């Protein structure tokens, strides 16, 4: 297949490009500068500009664009960046796939679509939440409406926290735990949705290659855990004790109340019903296996 990927330089994108090519697919990377390599195509989503010929003969477009939700404290300016970096590329690519007759659009989304599910697990049929991140994620998915209404097969990847050997949440937590400072966050009873990088990459390939998959897809490990269980598993993988509790007030002081509450002190419990029902095989179905692979 001939596939265009936007956001190919990030944690998921870098691995996905390599995986797609290893599977025999041709990958073209959208870059926000003048194209400098044969596999690059330039674009500026904020100006609505994409190099001519980018979508010629293309079978699928994958959109991985979006600024990191935990990279900076949420002030009004940062929230605008989080919004624009998601909505604008999704709208531009949605219009482009319709205009150029590309049959498939696979677009990033997030586990925060569901908000805090408490003790309840959410599959793809569960309703959206009402938090800031829930509303942002719902707007993100709605930004693909032009493609959906234009008859394109749209897949919305509601992705959990990615466990990777480098970068991402685990990359930030690893030194904390290695210095014997790891501990649960708040009560520790909140769900902490997770998925290994290998399984995220495989899931993107799977939905591109299986044209019977459309709509929302929960990209999360099939064995949900709480924050306390996640903390204990990280400590075990790194051979470190995890006796500490980071109080909620400390997190709210450090990050701001809204950011701490939504990202760390509450969370959705996800079940990957669509992937499992289509026969997707998880390489790391349980958290310890994902963490051990990341540590190794």
Coordinates of C-alpha atoms in Angstrom, one line a residue:
X1 CA 0.0 0.0 0.0
X2 CA 1.0 3.6 -0.4
X3 CA 0.5 5.5 2.9
X4 CA 1.0 9.1 3.9
X5 CA 1.9 9.8 7.5
X6 CA 1.6 13.2 9.2
X7 CA 3.4 13.5 12.5
X8 CA 6.0 10.9 11.6
X9 CA 8.8 12.3 13.7
X10 CA 7.2 11.6 17.1
X11 CA 7.4 8.6 19.4
X12 CA 4.8 6.6 17.6
X13 CA 5.5 7.9 14.1
X14 CA 9.1 7.0 14.0
X15 CA 8.4 3.4 14.9
X16 CA 5.3 3.2 12.6
X17 CA 7.3 4.4 9.6
X18 CA 9.8 1.6 10.1
X19 CA 7.1 -1.0 10.7
X20 CA 5.1 -0.1 7.7
X21 CA 8.1 -0.2 5.5
X22 CA 9.2 -3.5 6.9
X23 CA 5.8 -4.9 6.0
X24 CA 6.3 -3.8 2.4
X25 CA 4.3 -0.6 2.3
X26 CA 5.5 2.6 0.7
X27 CA 5.5 5.5 3.2
X28 CA 5.5 9.2 2.4
X29 CA 6.1 11.5 5.3
X30 CA 4.5 15.0 5.6
X31 CA 7.0 17.5 6.9
X32 CA 6.4 21.1 7.9
X33 CA 9.2 22.5 5.8
X34 CA 10.4 22.1 2.3
X35 CA 10.7 18.5 1.3
X36 CA 14.3 17.4 1.4
X37 CA 14.2 13.7 0.7
X38 CA 12.4 11.4 -1.8
X39 CA 10.0 10.1 0.8
X40 CA 9.0 13.6 2.1
X41 CA 6.2 15.9 1.1
X42 CA 5.9 19.4 2.5
X43 CA 2.8 20.9 4.1
X44 CA 1.6 23.8 6.2
X45 CA -1.7 22.8 7.8
X46 CA -2.2 26.3 9.3
X47 CA -2.0 27.7 5.8
X48 CA -3.9 24.8 4.3
X49 CA -1.0 24.0 1.9
X50 CA 0.1 20.6 0.9
X51 CA 2.6 19.8 -1.9
X52 CA 1.0 19.0 -5.2
X53 CA 0.9 15.2 -6.0
X54 CA 1.1 14.2 -2.3
X55 CA -2.0 12.0 -2.5
X56 CA -1.5 10.5 -5.9
X57 CA -2.2 6.8 -5.7
X58 CA -2.4 6.9 -1.9
X59 CA -4.4 4.2 -0.2
X60 CA -4.4 5.6 3.4
X61 CA -3.5 8.7 5.4
X62 CA -2.4 8.4 9.0
X63 CA -2.6 11.5 11.2
X64 CA -0.5 11.5 14.3
X65 CA -0.4 15.3 14.8
X66 CA -0.9 16.8 18.3
X67 CA 1.2 18.6 20.9
X68 CA 2.0 16.6 24.0
X69 CA -0.7 17.0 26.7
X70 CA 1.7 16.6 29.6
X71 CA 4.7 18.5 28.2
X72 CA 3.9 21.9 29.8
X73 CA 1.6 23.4 32.4
X74 CA -1.9 24.2 31.1
X75 CA -2.3 27.9 30.9
X76 CA -4.6 29.5 28.3
X77 CA -1.8 29.8 25.7
X78 CA -0.9 26.1 26.2
X79 CA -4.5 25.0 25.8
X80 CA -4.7 26.9 22.6
X81 CA -1.7 25.0 21.3
X82 CA -3.2 21.7 22.4
X83 CA -6.4 22.5 20.6
X84 CA -4.9 23.9 17.3
X85 CA -2.3 21.3 16.9
X86 CA -5.0 18.6 16.9
X87 CA -8.0 20.3 15.2
X88 CA -6.3 22.1 12.4
X89 CA -4.3 19.1 10.9
X90 CA -7.3 16.8 11.3
X91 CA -9.6 19.2 9.4
X92 CA -7.0 19.8 6.6
X93 CA -6.3 16.1 6.1
X94 CA -10.0 15.2 6.3
X95 CA -10.8 17.7 3.5
X96 CA -7.7 16.5 1.5
X97 CA -8.7 12.8 1.5
X98 CA -12.1 13.6 0.2
X99 CA -10.8 15.9 -2.5
X100 CA -8.2 13.4 -3.7
X101 CA -10.3 10.2 -3.3
X102 CA -8.1 8.6 -0.6
X103 CA -10.2 5.7 0.8
X104 CA -8.9 5.6 4.4
X105 CA -8.0 8.1 7.1
X106 CA -6.6 6.9 10.4
X107 CA -6.6 9.7 12.9
X108 CA -5.1 9.9 16.4
X109 CA -7.4 10.4 19.3
X110 CA -7.0 9.7 23.0
X111 CA -8.2 7.6 26.0
X112 CA -9.3 10.9 27.7
X113 CA -12.4 10.8 25.4
X114 CA -14.2 9.0 28.2
X115 CA -13.1 11.2 31.1
X116 CA -12.9 9.6 34.5
X117 CA -14.7 6.3 34.4
X118 CA -14.4 5.6 38.1
X119 CA -14.6 1.9 38.7
X120 CA -16.3 1.3 35.3
X121 CA -14.5 0.0 32.2
X122 CA -15.3 1.7 28.9
X123 CA -15.4 0.1 25.4
X124 CA -15.9 2.0 22.2
X125 CA -19.6 2.3 22.8
X126 CA -19.3 4.2 26.1
X127 CA -20.2 7.9 26.1
X128 CA -17.7 10.7 26.2
X129 CA -16.8 12.5 29.4
X130 CA -17.2 16.2 30.4
X131 CA -13.7 17.2 31.4
X132 CA -11.4 19.6 29.5
X133 CA -9.5 16.7 27.9
X134 CA -12.7 14.8 27.1
X135 CA -14.1 17.8 25.3
X136 CA -10.8 18.4 23.5
X137 CA -10.6 14.8 22.3
X138 CA -14.3 14.9 21.2
X139 CA -13.5 18.0 19.2
X140 CA -10.5 16.3 17.7
X141 CA -12.6 13.4 16.5
X142 CA -15.3 15.7 15.2
X143 CA -12.6 17.5 13.1
X144 CA -12.7 14.4 10.8
X145 CA -16.3 14.9 10.0
X146 CA -15.6 16.1 6.4
X147 CA -14.0 12.7 5.7
X148 CA -16.7 10.8 7.4
X149 CA -19.4 12.6 5.5
X150 CA -17.5 12.3 2.3
X151 CA -17.6 8.5 2.4
X152 CA -14.0 7.9 3.6
X153 CA -13.3 5.0 6.0
X154 CA -12.3 6.9 9.1
X155 CA -10.6 5.1 12.1
X156 CA -10.2 7.1 15.4
X157 CA -7.4 5.7 17.5
X158 CA -8.2 6.4 21.2
X159 CA -4.7 5.6 22.5
X160 CA -3.7 5.0 26.1
X161 CA -0.4 6.0 27.7
X162 CA 2.3 4.4 25.6
X163 CA 5.0 2.3 27.3
X164 CA 8.2 2.8 25.4
X165 CA 11.9 2.1 26.1
X166 CA 12.6 5.8 25.6
X167 CA 10.5 8.9 25.7
X168 CA 6.9 9.1 26.7
X169 CA 5.6 8.7 30.3
X170 CA 7.8 5.7 31.1
X171 CA 10.9 7.6 30.0
X172 CA 10.0 10.4 32.5
X173 CA 9.1 8.0 35.3
X174 CA 12.1 5.7 35.0
X175 CA 14.7 7.9 36.6
X176 CA 12.3 8.8 39.4
X177 CA 11.8 5.2 40.3
X178 CA 15.5 4.4 39.8
X179 CA 16.3 7.0 42.5
X180 CA 13.9 5.2 44.9
X181 CA 11.3 8.0 44.6
X182 CA 8.5 6.1 42.9
X183 CA 5.1 6.0 44.5
X184 CA 1.4 5.9 43.8
X185 CA -0.4 9.2 42.9
X186 CA -3.1 10.2 45.3
X187 CA -5.3 7.3 46.3
X188 CA -3.9 5.2 43.5
X189 CA -7.4 3.8 42.9
X190 CA -7.8 5.6 39.6
X191 CA -7.4 3.7 36.3
X192 CA -4.1 4.2 34.4
X193 CA -4.7 3.1 30.8
X194 CA -1.6 1.8 29.1
X195 CA -0.3 0.1 26.0
X196 CA 3.1 -0.9 24.7
X197 CA 4.7 0.9 21.8
X198 CA 4.9 -2.3 19.9
X199 CA 1.2 -2.8 20.2
X200 CA 0.3 0.7 19.2
X201 CA 2.4 0.4 16.1
X202 CA 0.9 -3.0 15.3
X203 CA -2.6 -1.6 15.9
X204 CA -2.1 1.2 13.4
X205 CA -0.9 -1.2 10.8
X206 CA -3.8 -3.6 11.6
X207 CA -6.5 -1.0 11.0
X208 CA -4.8 0.3 7.8
X209 CA -4.7 -3.3 6.4
X210 CA -8.2 -4.4 7.6
X211 CA -10.8 -2.4 5.7
X212 CA -13.6 -3.7 7.9
X213 CA -12.4 -1.6 10.9
X214 CA -13.9 1.9 11.1
X215 CA -14.9 4.4 13.8
X216 CA -13.5 4.6 17.3
X217 CA -10.8 2.0 18.4
X218 CA -9.5 1.8 21.9
X219 CA -5.8 1.2 21.7
X220 CA -5.0 0.0 25.2
X221 CA -3.7 -3.1 26.8
X222 CA -6.4 -5.7 27.5
X223 CA -5.6 -6.0 31.2
X224 CA -6.5 -2.6 32.8
X225 CA -4.7 -1.5 35.9
X226 CA -5.0 1.2 38.6
X227 CA -2.3 3.7 39.3
X228 CA -1.3 1.8 42.4
X229 CA -1.0 -1.4 40.3
X230 CA 1.0 0.4 37.7
X231 CA 3.3 1.9 40.3
X232 CA 4.0 -1.5 41.8
X233 CA 4.6 -3.1 38.4
X234 CA 7.1 -0.3 37.4
X235 CA 8.9 -0.9 40.7
X236 CA 9.1 -4.6 40.1
X237 CA 10.4 -4.1 36.6
X238 CA 13.1 -1.7 37.8
X239 CA 13.8 -3.7 41.0
X240 CA 12.9 -0.7 43.2
X241 CA 10.6 -0.4 46.2
X242 CA 7.6 1.8 45.8
X243 CA 6.5 2.7 49.4
X244 CA 5.7 6.3 48.7
X245 CA 2.4 8.2 48.1
X246 CA 2.5 11.5 46.2
X247 CA -0.4 13.5 47.8
X248 CA -3.0 15.0 45.5
X249 CA -2.3 18.5 46.8
X250 CA 1.4 18.3 45.9
X251 CA 0.5 17.3 42.3
X252 CA -2.0 20.1 42.1
X253 CA 0.5 22.6 43.4
X254 CA 3.1 21.5 40.9
X255 CA 1.0 21.1 37.8
X256 CA -2.2 23.1 38.5
X257 CA -5.4 21.6 39.8
X258 CA -7.1 20.8 36.4
X259 CA -4.0 19.3 34.8
X260 CA -3.1 17.1 37.8
X261 CA -6.7 16.0 38.3
X262 CA -7.3 15.0 34.7
X263 CA -3.9 13.4 33.8
X264 CA -2.8 11.9 37.1
X265 CA -5.5 11.7 39.7
X266 CA -8.3 10.3 37.6
X267 CA -8.5 8.2 34.5
X268 CA -10.5 6.0 32.2
X269 CA -10.4 2.3 32.3
X270 CA -10.4 1.0 28.7
X271 CA -11.2 -2.3 27.1
X272 CA -10.0 -2.8 23.4
X273 CA -13.3 -4.4 22.3
X274 CA -12.9 -3.6 18.6
X275 CA -9.4 -4.8 18.2
X276 CA -10.1 -8.0 20.1
X277 CA -13.3 -8.7 18.2
X278 CA -11.3 -8.3 14.9
X279 CA -8.7 -10.8 15.9
X280 CA -5.9 -8.4 16.8
X281 CA -3.0 -10.1 18.7
X282 CA -1.4 -8.1 21.5
X283 CA 2.3 -8.8 21.8
X284 CA 2.2 -7.5 25.4
X285 CA -1.3 -8.3 26.8
X286 CA -0.2 -7.7 30.4
X287 CA 1.6 -4.7 31.9
X288 CA 4.6 -6.6 33.3
X289 CA 5.5 -7.9 29.9
X290 CA 5.3 -4.4 28.4
X291 CA 7.4 -2.9 31.2
X292 CA 10.0 -5.7 31.0
X293 CA 10.3 -5.2 27.2
X294 CA 10.8 -1.4 27.8
X295 CA 13.4 -2.0 30.4
X296 CA 15.3 -4.6 28.3

